[in-house]
Coordinates of C-alpha atoms and ligand atoms in Angstrom, one line a residue:
M1 CA 18.1 103.8 115.7
C2 CA 16.8 105.3 112.5
G3 CA 13.0 105.8 112.0
I4 CA 10.9 105.8 108.8
V5 CA 7.5 107.3 108.2
G6 CA 5.7 107.5 104.9
Y7 CA 2.2 108.6 104.0
V8 CA 0.0 108.9 100.9
G9 CA -3.5 110.2 101.4
K10 CA -6.1 112.9 101.9
K11 CA -4.4 114.5 105.0
N12 CA -1.5 116.9 104.7
A13 CA 1.3 114.4 104.2
V14 CA 4.0 116.7 105.6
Q15 CA 2.1 117.1 108.9
V16 CA 1.4 113.3 109.1
V17 CA 5.1 112.4 108.5
M18 CA 6.5 115.1 110.9
Q19 CA 4.0 114.0 113.6
G20 CA 5.0 110.4 113.0
L21 CA 8.7 111.2 113.2
S22 CA 8.2 113.1 116.5
R23 CA 6.8 109.8 117.9
L24 CA 10.0 108.0 116.9
E25 CA 12.3 110.5 118.6
Y26 CA 12.7 108.2 121.5
R27 CA 14.6 105.7 119.4
G28 CA 17.6 108.1 119.3
Y29 CA 18.8 109.9 116.1
D30 CA 21.2 112.7 115.0
S31 CA 19.5 114.1 111.9
A32 CA 16.2 114.2 110.2
G33 CA 14.7 114.8 106.8
I34 CA 11.6 114.7 104.6
A35 CA 10.8 114.5 100.9
F36 CA 7.3 115.5 99.9
L37 CA 5.3 116.1 96.8
P38 CA 3.2 119.3 97.1
N39 CA 0.8 118.3 94.4
V40 CA 0.6 116.3 91.1
G41 CA 2.8 118.0 88.5
H42 CA 5.1 119.7 91.1
A43 CA 8.7 118.7 91.8
T44 CA 9.5 116.8 95.0
H45 CA 10.8 119.0 97.8
L46 CA 13.6 117.7 100.0
Q47 CA 14.6 119.1 103.3
K48 CA 17.2 117.4 105.6
Y49 CA 19.3 118.7 108.5
Q50 CA 21.7 117.5 111.1
G51 CA 20.3 117.8 114.7
Q52 CA 17.0 117.5 116.4
L53 CA 13.7 117.2 114.6
S54 CA 12.9 120.8 115.7
V55 CA 15.6 122.0 113.3
L56 CA 13.8 120.3 110.4
Q57 CA 10.5 121.5 111.7
N58 CA 11.7 125.1 111.8
H59 CA 12.7 125.0 108.1
I60 CA 9.5 123.3 107.1
R61 CA 7.4 125.8 109.0
E62 CA 8.8 128.6 106.8
L63 CA 7.5 126.8 103.7
D64 CA 4.1 126.0 105.2
P65 CA 3.7 123.1 102.8
T66 CA 0.8 120.9 102.1
A67 CA 1.5 117.6 100.3
I68 CA -0.3 114.5 99.0
M69 CA 2.6 112.2 99.8
A70 CA 5.8 112.3 101.9
I71 CA 8.6 110.1 103.3
G72 CA 10.5 111.1 106.4
H73 CA 13.4 109.8 108.4
T74 CA 15.4 110.2 111.6
R75 CA 19.0 109.0 111.1
W76 CA 21.4 107.4 113.6
A77 CA 24.7 107.6 111.9
T78 CA 26.5 104.4 110.9
H79 CA 28.2 105.2 107.6
G80 CA 29.4 108.8 107.6
V81 CA 29.2 111.5 110.3
P82 CA 26.0 113.1 111.3
S83 CA 25.6 116.0 108.7
D84 CA 23.0 117.6 106.5
A85 CA 24.5 115.7 103.5
N86 CA 24.4 112.3 105.2
A87 CA 20.8 112.8 106.5
H88 CA 18.1 111.0 104.6
P89 CA 16.2 111.1 102.2
H90 CA 18.9 110.5 99.6
K91 CA 18.0 111.6 96.1
Y92 CA 19.5 110.5 92.8
G93 CA 17.8 111.1 89.5
R94 CA 14.1 110.4 89.9
V95 CA 14.5 108.6 93.2
Q96 CA 14.1 109.7 96.8
V97 CA 14.9 107.0 99.4
V98 CA 14.9 106.6 103.2
H99 CA 16.6 103.5 104.7
N100 CA 17.0 101.8 108.0
G101 CA 19.7 99.1 108.3
I102 CA 23.1 98.6 106.7
I103 CA 24.0 97.8 103.1
E104 CA 27.0 95.6 103.6
N105 CA 28.2 95.5 100.0
Y106 CA 27.7 99.3 99.4
A107 CA 31.5 100.0 99.0
H108 CA 31.7 97.5 96.1
I109 CA 28.5 98.9 94.5
K110 CA 29.7 102.5 95.0
N111 CA 33.0 101.7 93.3
Q112 CA 31.3 100.2 90.3
L113 CA 28.9 103.2 90.1
L114 CA 31.8 105.7 90.4
A115 CA 33.6 103.9 87.6
E116 CA 30.5 104.3 85.5
G117 CA 30.6 108.1 86.1
H118 CA 28.1 108.5 89.0
H119 CA 28.7 111.3 91.5
F120 CA 27.7 110.9 95.1
S121 CA 26.6 113.6 97.5
S122 CA 26.9 111.7 100.8
E123 CA 29.2 109.2 102.6
T124 CA 26.3 106.9 103.3
D125 CA 25.7 103.3 102.3
T126 CA 22.1 104.3 101.5
E127 CA 22.8 106.5 98.6
V128 CA 23.8 103.6 96.4
I129 CA 20.2 102.4 96.6
A130 CA 18.9 105.6 95.0
H131 CA 21.5 105.3 92.2
L132 CA 20.7 101.6 91.6
I133 CA 17.0 102.2 91.3
D134 CA 17.4 105.2 89.1
Q135 CA 19.7 103.1 86.9
Q136 CA 17.1 100.4 86.6
L137 CA 14.3 102.9 85.8
S138 CA 16.6 104.3 83.0
L139 CA 16.5 100.8 81.5
N140 CA 12.7 101.3 81.2
K141 CA 11.9 98.8 83.9
N142 CA 8.8 99.5 85.8
P143 CA 9.3 100.5 89.5
L144 CA 8.5 97.1 90.9
D145 CA 10.8 95.3 88.6
A146 CA 13.5 97.9 89.3
L147 CA 13.0 97.3 93.0
R148 CA 13.2 93.5 92.6
T149 CA 16.4 93.7 90.7
V150 CA 18.0 96.1 93.2
A151 CA 16.9 94.0 96.1
D152 CA 18.8 91.1 94.5
I153 CA 22.0 93.2 94.4
L154 CA 21.8 94.5 98.0
R155 CA 23.4 92.5 100.9
G156 CA 22.7 93.3 104.5
A157 CA 19.6 94.7 106.1
Y158 CA 17.1 97.3 105.0
S159 CA 13.7 98.7 105.4
L160 CA 13.1 101.2 102.6
A161 CA 10.5 103.8 101.7
I162 CA 10.9 105.3 98.2
S163 CA 9.2 108.0 96.2
L164 CA 9.7 108.5 92.5
D165 CA 9.4 111.7 90.6
G166 CA 6.7 111.4 88.0
D167 CA 4.9 108.7 90.0
P168 CA 2.9 111.0 92.3
H169 CA 0.4 108.6 93.8
K170 CA 2.6 105.8 95.0
L171 CA 5.2 105.1 97.6
Y172 CA 7.4 102.0 97.2
F173 CA 8.8 99.9 100.0
A174 CA 11.0 96.9 100.7
K175 CA 12.0 95.0 103.8
L176 CA 14.8 92.7 104.8
R177 CA 16.0 92.1 108.4
S178 CA 14.9 95.5 109.6
P179 CA 11.4 96.3 110.9
L180 CA 8.7 97.8 108.7
L181 CA 4.9 97.9 108.8
L182 CA 2.1 99.3 106.8
G183 CA -1.0 101.2 108.2
R184 CA -4.3 102.0 106.6
S185 CA -7.1 104.3 107.6
H186 CA -10.1 105.8 105.8
D187 CA -8.0 108.7 104.6
G188 CA -4.7 107.2 103.6
V189 CA -2.0 104.5 103.8
F190 CA 1.2 104.7 105.9
I191 CA 4.6 103.1 106.0
A192 CA 6.5 103.1 109.3
S193 CA 9.4 101.4 111.0
D194 CA 7.6 101.3 114.4
E195 CA 3.9 101.4 115.2
F196 CA 4.4 104.3 117.6
A197 CA 4.9 106.5 114.6
L198 CA 1.2 105.9 113.9
V199 CA -0.4 106.3 117.3
D200 CA -2.0 109.6 116.5
F201 CA -3.7 108.2 113.4
G202 CA -5.1 105.0 114.8
P203 CA -4.9 102.9 111.6
Q204 CA -5.0 99.2 111.2
V205 CA -1.5 97.8 110.8
A206 CA 0.1 94.9 109.0
E207 CA 3.6 93.7 109.8
L208 CA 5.8 93.1 106.8
V209 CA 8.1 90.1 106.7
D210 CA 11.6 89.7 105.2
G211 CA 11.5 89.8 101.4
D212 CA 8.3 91.9 101.2
F213 CA 8.3 94.7 98.7
G214 CA 5.6 96.6 96.9
Y215 CA 3.8 100.0 96.9
I216 CA 1.1 101.9 98.7
S217 CA -1.2 104.5 97.3
E218 CA -4.1 106.4 98.9
D219 CA -6.4 103.5 98.9
E220 CA -4.4 100.5 97.8
V221 CA -1.5 98.3 98.9
E222 CA 0.2 95.8 96.5
I223 CA 2.8 93.5 98.1
F224 CA 5.0 90.8 96.7
S225 CA 7.6 88.6 98.1
L226 CA 11.3 88.4 97.0
V227 CA 11.7 85.2 99.0
E228 CA 8.9 83.2 97.4
K229 CA 10.2 84.2 94.0
T230 CA 6.6 84.4 92.6
T231 CA 4.9 87.3 91.1
A232 CA 1.7 86.6 93.1
L233 CA 0.4 89.3 95.4
R234 CA 1.0 88.5 99.1
K235 CA -1.9 88.7 101.4
L236 CA -1.6 90.9 104.5
S237 CA -3.1 90.4 107.9
W238 CA -4.4 93.7 109.2
Q239 CA -4.7 94.2 112.9
P240 CA -5.8 97.0 115.1
L241 CA -2.9 99.2 116.3
R242 CA -1.7 98.0 119.7
A243 CA 0.1 101.2 120.7
V244 CA -2.0 104.0 122.2
A245 CA -1.1 107.6 122.6
D246 CA -1.2 107.4 126.4
Q247 CA 1.7 104.9 126.4
V248 CA 3.9 107.5 124.7
S249 CA 3.1 110.3 127.1
K250 CA 5.2 111.2 130.2
G251 CA 2.1 111.9 132.3
S252 CA 3.1 113.9 135.4
F253 CA 6.7 112.8 135.2
K254 CA 9.6 114.9 133.9
H255 CA 11.1 112.0 131.9
F256 CA 10.0 108.7 130.5
M257 CA 12.7 107.0 132.4
H258 CA 11.4 108.2 135.7
K259 CA 7.9 107.2 134.7
E260 CA 9.1 103.8 133.7
I261 CA 11.0 103.2 136.9
F262 CA 7.7 104.0 138.8
E263 CA 5.8 101.7 136.5
Q264 CA 7.8 98.7 137.7
P265 CA 5.3 97.4 140.3
E266 CA 2.6 97.4 137.7
A267 CA 4.9 95.9 135.0
I268 CA 5.8 93.1 137.4
K269 CA 2.2 92.4 138.3
R270 CA 1.6 92.1 134.5
A271 CA 4.6 89.7 134.1
L272 CA 3.1 87.5 136.8
A273 CA -0.6 87.8 135.8
G274 CA -2.0 84.4 134.7
R275 CA 1.3 82.7 135.4
V276 CA 1.1 82.3 139.2
G277 CA -1.9 81.7 141.4
D278 CA -2.8 79.6 144.5
G279 CA 0.9 79.3 145.3
K280 CA 1.5 77.5 141.9
I281 CA 3.4 78.3 138.8
N282 CA 1.7 77.8 135.4
L283 CA 3.4 78.8 132.2
P284 CA 1.1 77.6 129.4
G285 CA 2.0 77.7 125.7
L286 CA 5.7 76.8 125.6
G287 CA 6.2 74.0 123.1
L288 CA 9.0 72.3 124.9
D289 CA 9.1 68.7 125.9
F290 CA 11.7 69.6 128.5
S291 CA 13.6 66.6 129.6
K292 CA 17.2 66.2 130.6
A293 CA 17.6 63.8 127.7
Q294 CA 16.4 66.5 125.3
V295 CA 18.0 69.5 126.9
K296 CA 21.6 69.0 128.0
R297 CA 22.6 72.6 128.1
I298 CA 21.1 76.1 128.0
H299 CA 22.5 79.1 126.2
I300 CA 21.1 82.5 127.0
V301 CA 21.9 85.1 124.3
A302 CA 21.3 88.8 124.8
C303 CA 23.0 92.3 124.7
G304 CA 23.4 95.1 127.3
S305 CA 21.0 95.1 130.2
A306 CA 19.2 92.1 128.8
Y307 CA 22.6 90.2 129.0
Y308 CA 22.8 91.2 132.7
A309 CA 19.2 89.9 133.2
G310 CA 20.5 86.7 131.7
L311 CA 23.3 86.5 134.3
V312 CA 20.7 86.6 137.0
A313 CA 18.7 84.0 135.2
K314 CA 21.7 81.7 135.0
T315 CA 21.9 81.6 138.9
D316 CA 18.3 80.5 139.1
L317 CA 18.3 78.1 136.2
E318 CA 21.5 76.3 137.2
A319 CA 20.5 76.1 140.9
M320 CA 17.0 74.7 140.1
L321 CA 17.6 72.6 137.0
K322 CA 21.1 71.3 137.6
I323 CA 21.8 71.9 133.9
S324 CA 24.7 74.0 132.7
V325 CA 23.8 77.5 131.6
D326 CA 26.0 79.8 129.5
V327 CA 25.1 83.4 129.2
E328 CA 26.5 84.8 126.0
I329 CA 26.9 88.3 124.6
A330 CA 25.0 87.8 121.3
S331 CA 27.5 89.7 119.2
E332 CA 30.1 87.2 120.3
Y333 CA 27.9 84.1 120.2
R334 CA 26.9 84.7 116.6
Y335 CA 30.5 84.5 115.3
R336 CA 32.0 81.9 117.7
Q337 CA 32.1 78.2 117.4
T338 CA 29.6 77.2 120.0
L339 CA 28.5 73.9 121.4
T340 CA 24.9 74.5 120.2
D341 CA 23.1 71.4 118.9
E342 CA 19.7 69.7 119.0
H343 CA 20.2 69.2 122.8
T344 CA 20.6 72.9 123.5
L345 CA 17.8 75.2 124.6
V346 CA 18.7 78.8 123.5
I347 CA 16.9 81.6 125.2
A348 CA 17.0 85.1 123.7
I349 CA 16.3 87.9 126.1
S350 CA 15.3 91.2 124.5
Q351 CA 13.1 94.1 125.2
S352 CA 12.7 95.2 121.6
G353 CA 12.9 91.9 119.9
E354 CA 14.8 93.7 117.2
T355 CA 18.4 93.8 118.4
A356 CA 20.4 92.7 115.4
D357 CA 23.0 90.6 117.2
T358 CA 20.4 88.8 119.4
L359 CA 18.3 88.1 116.3
A360 CA 21.4 86.7 114.4
A361 CA 22.3 84.6 117.5
I362 CA 18.8 83.0 117.4
E363 CA 19.0 82.5 113.6
K364 CA 22.4 80.7 114.2
A365 CA 20.9 78.6 117.0
L366 CA 17.9 77.6 114.8
S367 CA 20.3 76.6 112.0
L368 CA 22.1 74.3 114.4
N369 CA 18.8 72.7 115.3
A370 CA 18.6 74.1 118.9
S371 CA 15.3 74.6 120.6
C372 CA 14.8 78.3 120.7
M373 CA 12.6 80.6 122.8
S374 CA 12.6 84.3 123.7
I375 CA 11.8 86.4 126.7
C376 CA 10.7 89.5 124.9
N377 CA 8.6 92.6 125.3
V378 CA 7.5 93.2 121.8
V379 CA 5.0 90.6 120.6
G380 CA 5.4 89.9 116.9
S381 CA 8.9 91.4 116.7
A382 CA 11.6 89.7 114.6
I383 CA 13.0 87.7 117.5
W384 CA 9.5 86.7 118.6
R385 CA 8.6 85.4 115.1
K386 CA 11.8 83.4 114.8
C387 CA 11.1 81.6 118.1
E388 CA 7.4 81.0 117.2
G389 CA 8.2 78.1 115.0
S390 CA 10.4 76.6 117.8
V391 CA 9.7 76.6 121.5
G392 CA 7.9 79.9 121.6
N393 CA 7.9 83.1 123.5
L394 CA 7.3 84.5 127.0
S395 CA 6.0 88.0 126.8
L396 CA 7.3 90.5 129.4
N397 CA 4.0 92.3 129.2
A398 CA 5.9 95.4 130.5
G399 CA 4.2 97.8 128.1
P400 CA 6.1 100.1 125.8
E401 CA 9.5 101.3 127.1
I402 CA 10.3 104.6 125.6
S403 CA 13.3 105.8 127.5
V404 CA 16.5 104.6 125.8
A405 CA 17.8 103.2 129.1
S406 CA 16.0 100.0 130.0
T407 CA 14.4 99.9 133.4
K408 CA 11.0 98.2 133.6
A409 CA 11.9 95.8 130.9
F410 CA 15.1 94.8 132.7
T411 CA 13.3 94.0 136.0
S412 CA 10.5 92.2 134.1
Q413 CA 13.1 90.1 132.2
I414 CA 14.5 88.9 135.5
V415 CA 11.0 88.2 136.8
V416 CA 9.9 86.2 133.7
A417 CA 13.2 84.3 133.7
K418 CA 12.5 83.3 137.3
L419 CA 9.1 82.1 136.3
L420 CA 10.7 80.0 133.6
A421 CA 13.2 78.5 136.0
L422 CA 10.4 77.6 138.4
A423 CA 8.2 76.1 135.7
L424 CA 11.1 74.0 134.2
A425 CA 12.2 72.9 137.7
K426 CA 8.7 71.8 138.5
H427 CA 8.4 70.0 135.2
L428 CA 11.6 68.0 136.0
G429 CA 10.4 67.3 139.6
G430 CA 13.1 69.4 141.1
L431 CA 10.8 71.8 142.9
S432 CA 9.1 70.7 146.1
A433 CA 5.5 71.9 146.7
D434 CA 6.8 74.0 149.7
E435 CA 9.5 75.6 147.6
E436 CA 7.0 76.4 144.9
V437 CA 4.7 78.1 147.4
S438 CA 7.4 80.2 149.0
K439 CA 9.0 81.3 145.7
V440 CA 5.7 82.2 144.2
R441 CA 4.9 84.1 147.4
A442 CA 8.2 86.0 147.1
L443 CA 7.5 87.0 143.5
L444 CA 4.0 88.1 144.4
S445 CA 5.3 90.3 147.2
L446 CA 7.5 92.3 144.8
P447 CA 5.0 94.9 143.4
H448 CA 4.1 96.0 146.9
K449 CA 7.8 96.0 148.1
I450 CA 8.9 98.0 145.1
T451 CA 6.1 100.5 145.5
D452 CA 7.4 101.1 149.1
L453 CA 10.9 101.2 147.9
L454 CA 10.1 103.9 145.4
G455 CA 9.4 106.1 148.4
S456 CA 13.2 106.5 148.7
D457 CA 13.2 108.5 145.4
N458 CA 13.9 111.9 147.0
M459 CA 16.5 110.4 149.3
V460 CA 18.3 108.9 146.3
R461 CA 18.3 112.2 144.5
L462 CA 19.8 113.9 147.6
L463 CA 22.5 111.2 147.7
A464 CA 23.1 111.6 143.9
S465 CA 23.8 115.3 144.4
N466 CA 27.1 114.4 146.2
F467 CA 28.5 112.7 143.1
I468 CA 27.9 115.2 140.3
D469 CA 31.5 116.0 139.8
H470 CA 32.9 112.5 140.1
P471 CA 34.4 111.2 136.9
K472 CA 34.4 107.5 137.9
M473 CA 32.5 105.0 140.0
L474 CA 32.7 101.4 141.0
Y475 CA 29.8 99.0 141.6
I476 CA 30.4 95.7 143.4
G477 CA 28.2 92.8 144.5
R478 CA 28.2 89.0 144.9
G479 CA 25.9 86.2 143.8
D480 CA 23.0 87.4 141.8
L481 CA 23.9 91.0 142.8
Y482 CA 27.0 91.2 140.7
P483 CA 24.9 91.4 137.5
I484 CA 23.1 94.2 139.2
A485 CA 26.5 95.8 139.8
Y486 CA 27.1 95.6 136.1
E487 CA 23.7 97.0 135.4
G488 CA 24.2 99.9 137.8
A489 CA 27.5 100.8 136.2
L490 CA 26.0 100.6 132.7
K491 CA 23.1 102.9 133.7
M492 CA 25.6 105.4 135.2
K493 CA 27.8 105.3 132.0
E494 CA 25.0 105.6 129.5
L495 CA 23.0 108.3 131.4
A496 CA 25.4 110.4 133.5
Y497 CA 28.5 109.8 131.2
I498 CA 30.4 108.8 134.3
F499 CA 32.9 106.0 133.7
A500 CA 31.6 103.3 135.9
E501 CA 32.6 99.7 136.3
G502 CA 30.7 96.8 137.7
Y503 CA 32.6 93.9 139.4
P504 CA 32.0 90.8 141.3
A505 CA 33.1 92.0 144.8
G506 CA 35.5 89.1 145.3
E507 CA 37.3 89.9 142.1
L508 CA 38.4 93.4 143.2
K509 CA 41.8 92.4 144.6
H510 CA 42.7 90.8 141.3
G511 CA 43.3 94.2 139.7
P512 CA 40.6 96.8 139.9
I513 CA 41.3 97.8 143.5
A514 CA 44.4 99.5 142.1
T515 CA 42.1 102.2 140.8
V516 CA 40.4 102.9 144.1
D517 CA 41.2 106.1 146.0
S518 CA 39.3 108.9 147.7
D519 CA 38.0 110.0 144.3
M520 CA 36.3 106.7 143.6
P521 CA 32.8 106.3 145.0
V522 CA 32.0 102.6 145.4
V523 CA 28.4 101.4 145.4
V524 CA 28.3 98.1 147.4
L525 CA 25.3 95.8 146.9
F526 CA 24.2 93.5 149.8
G527 CA 21.6 90.8 149.9
N528 CA 20.1 89.2 152.9
D529 CA 22.1 86.0 152.5
D530 CA 25.2 84.3 153.6
L531 CA 27.3 86.3 151.2
M532 CA 26.8 89.4 153.3
A533 CA 29.9 88.9 155.5
K534 CA 32.0 88.4 152.5
T535 CA 30.8 91.5 150.8
L536 CA 31.3 93.4 154.0
S537 CA 35.0 92.4 153.9
N538 CA 35.2 93.8 150.3
L539 CA 33.6 97.0 151.6
S540 CA 36.4 97.3 154.2
E541 CA 39.0 96.8 151.5
V542 CA 37.9 99.7 149.4
K543 CA 37.1 101.9 152.4
A544 CA 40.7 101.3 153.6
R545 CA 41.8 102.9 150.3
G546 CA 39.8 106.0 151.0
A547 CA 36.8 105.3 148.8
K548 CA 33.4 106.9 149.7
I549 CA 31.0 104.0 150.3
I550 CA 27.3 104.0 149.1
S551 CA 25.7 100.8 150.4
I552 CA 22.4 99.4 149.2
A553 CA 21.6 96.8 151.8
P554 CA 18.9 95.2 153.9
M555 CA 17.5 97.8 156.4
N556 CA 18.7 95.7 159.4
A557 CA 22.3 95.4 158.2
E558 CA 23.7 97.5 161.1
L559 CA 27.4 96.6 160.5
V560 CA 27.1 97.7 156.9
Q561 CA 25.4 100.9 157.9
E562 CA 28.2 101.7 160.3
D563 CA 30.9 101.3 157.7
S564 CA 29.1 103.2 154.9
D565 CA 29.2 106.9 154.1
F566 CA 25.8 106.6 152.5
F567 CA 23.3 103.9 153.2
I568 CA 20.1 103.0 151.4
G569 CA 18.0 100.4 153.4
L570 CA 15.9 97.8 151.7
D571 CA 12.9 96.1 153.2
E572 CA 13.5 92.5 153.9
V573 CA 12.5 90.2 151.0
D574 CA 13.1 86.6 150.1
P575 CA 16.7 86.3 148.8
F576 CA 15.1 84.8 145.6
V577 CA 13.9 88.3 144.6
A578 CA 16.4 90.6 146.5
S579 CA 18.3 91.5 143.3
L580 CA 15.2 93.3 142.0
M581 CA 15.1 95.6 145.0
S582 CA 18.8 96.7 144.4
A583 CA 18.1 97.1 140.7
V584 CA 15.5 99.8 141.3
I585 CA 17.9 101.8 143.5
V586 CA 20.8 101.7 141.0
Q587 CA 18.3 102.9 138.3
L588 CA 17.2 105.8 140.5
L589 CA 20.8 106.7 141.3
A590 CA 21.7 107.0 137.6
Y591 CA 18.5 108.7 136.7
H592 CA 18.9 111.5 139.3
L593 CA 22.6 112.0 138.6
C594 CA 21.9 112.4 134.9
D595 CA 19.0 114.8 135.6
L596 CA 21.1 116.8 138.1
K597 CA 23.8 117.1 135.6
G598 CA 21.3 118.6 133.1
L599 CA 21.8 115.8 130.6
D600 CA 19.3 114.3 128.2
V601 CA 17.8 111.5 130.3
D602 CA 15.6 109.8 127.8
K603 CA 18.0 110.2 124.8
P604 CA 21.6 109.8 126.0
R605 CA 24.1 110.8 123.4
N606 CA 25.2 108.3 120.7
L607 CA 22.6 105.8 121.9
A608 CA 19.5 104.3 120.3
K609 CA 16.6 102.4 121.7
S610 CA 16.5 99.5 119.3
V611 CA 19.9 98.5 118.0
T612 CA 19.0 97.2 114.6
V613 CA 22.5 97.3 113.2
E614 CA 25.4 95.1 114.4
Ligands
F6R1 C1 20.7 99.7 128.5 C2 19.9 99.2 127.4 C3 20.6 98.3 126.4 C4 19.7 97.2 126.0 C5 20.3 96.4 124.8 C6 19.5 95.2 124.4 O1 19.9 100.6 129.3 O2 18.8 99.5 127.2 O3 21.8 97.9 126.9 O4 19.4 96.4 127.1 O5 20.6 97.3 123.7 O6 18.3 95.7 123.9 P1 17.0 94.7 123.7 O7 16.6 94.2 125.1 O8 16.0 95.5 123.0 O9 17.5 93.5 122.9

C-alpha cells in the first residue's frame, strides 16, 4: 500500500526522502512523487510519475537538487488509475499533501468545491484535502487551526504529511486509522508511514495515535490531539528504532520471498522461545480468565493467508477445547450481524497488524463487549494496540516480512495458534500431561524438520519447470490440509498469476471436478493420518479424468507415490504439525514457478504488503 516519508533537517532532504521511499518499495505501489523546498525563499518543486521509484529517481537526478525539507509518497491506486496526475503529492494553492488511506466523503466535498469554482487536476480522493486546507488558510487561519478544521470535515482514514509554501521550516501531519510515526535524530526530524523508511538513519521513533496532528521542524515536534479536543500539547514516547538495515536486505538470496521461506526454521524457533520448555507449555501475559462460563464461543477474524492460518487453528481449538470456533473473513464479519457478545473470545490473526478489515472487525468485537486478542507480527501495530486493553497479544516474533506474499508469518501464525490452543486446553484441564509432552515435542521438532525439508528446494524448482505454461491448477487436501490447499492456490495465483483453486478433497465431486482434464495439474496434500486413504480415492478420481498429479505426502506413502506423476516426500512428523511441512512445499512451488516465469516475485502486480484500505 501507499508509503509516506517526510524530512526537515540538515541533510539533503531529497536524498533522505528518496532513500526512505526505496525502503518502502516492498509494500507495493504504482507511482511515486516528491515535493521539496530547495531553500528558504525558493518555490516548492514537485515531481511525480507513474511507475517505479526509478522513474522518479531518473527525473530527480537530472535536477541534482538539495533541499531543506521534502515529502515523498509511493501510491497504490484506489481512486483513479495509476497515472502521473493521480500520483502524490497533490498541490493546490499553497498546499502540498501526501496521503495514505481513503477519504470516504471526498465525492461530496469535491462536488461542493466544484460548485464554488475549484478546478481539480486529479481523480483522487486526496486532492480535496489540499483544496480544503488552502481554503482554510485563505480565511487567515493558522496552519494548525486549518488542519483541525479540515480533519473535522474528513471521513475515512488518513495519514497525511503536508508542506506549505511560505512556511519553509515546518512539515504538518495528521493521522486517523492509518499508520504514521515520527523520527528524530541529531540532524533532523522525520515523518514516515512505516519504520523501515527510517532504517538508514537510525533515529528514535514515536508512534502516532488516531487523532494526532501537529508539525515537525528541524529540532522540534508539536503534537495535539483531535480526539481529546484540548489545545494542550500531547507528550510523545520516543523509542529506539526496532527495524535494522540487515532485516531489509536479501543477503545471498535472489528474492526476499526465498529468504523468508528459508528463515522459517528460525522464525518457528522464535515463536516457541520462552513459551515451551521441559515438555510444558507456558503462555504468560494473556489477560483472560478463560473458563467455559466466560467464553462460550470463539471467533477468529483475518484476511487472506492469515484467514487460512485461522482455519488450521479452528481444527486445534475445537478439538482441544470443545468450544465452537468460527473463522470469519474480516471484511464480511465487520458488516454482518454476528453472535458476538461478552461471552465471545475474538482472535485477530494478522502479520502486519494494519489490515483495515481485520482492524475494523476487532473494533466491532470490542464494541460488542467481546474479549479480544491478536496473533500478530508487528508489536505496537493498530490491531495490537486495540487488543492491549482487552485480552492482549501473542507476538509471532517472526521478524520483518518484506515479500508481499506471506510465508514465514503464515507458518508462525499456525504455530502460535497451536500454542494458544494447548495453553487454553491445559487451563481448562482438557490436556493430559502426556499429551502436553508429546505435542510440545512435535512443535520443537519442527525447526529441524523444516530445515531438512528445505533441502528439496532444487527438486521443487525442477518440478515447477513442468508447469510454466499451465493456465490453471487445483490444490486439494483434507482435515487441516485443506486450508493449506487454499494457501497453496492463493500463493500460485498471487505470484505466478495462474488461476488456482484450493478445495477440500471430498468436495471435488460436488462441482469442481467438472473442470478437471489433462490440462489441469492437481496438487494433492497428504498427511500421515487416517484421512490418507480417503484422499487417495480423491487422487484416483482426478487421475481418471487425465489430470497430472503432484503429491506432497509422507515419504513412506508408497501407494500415493505409485499413483502420482510427481511426488514430494515429507519426513514423518507428528500429525499435529504435519500441515506446516506441506505449507513449506506449496510456498516453494509458487516461488519457483513465479521466478521461472520471470515475474516480480517480491512485488506481484496489483498487490500491496499491508492492506490499509478496505
Ligand atoms: C498472501 C498474503 C495476504 C495476507 C493478508 C492479510 O500471501 O500475504 O493474503 O495474508 O493480506 O494480511 P495481514 O496478515 O497483514 O493481516
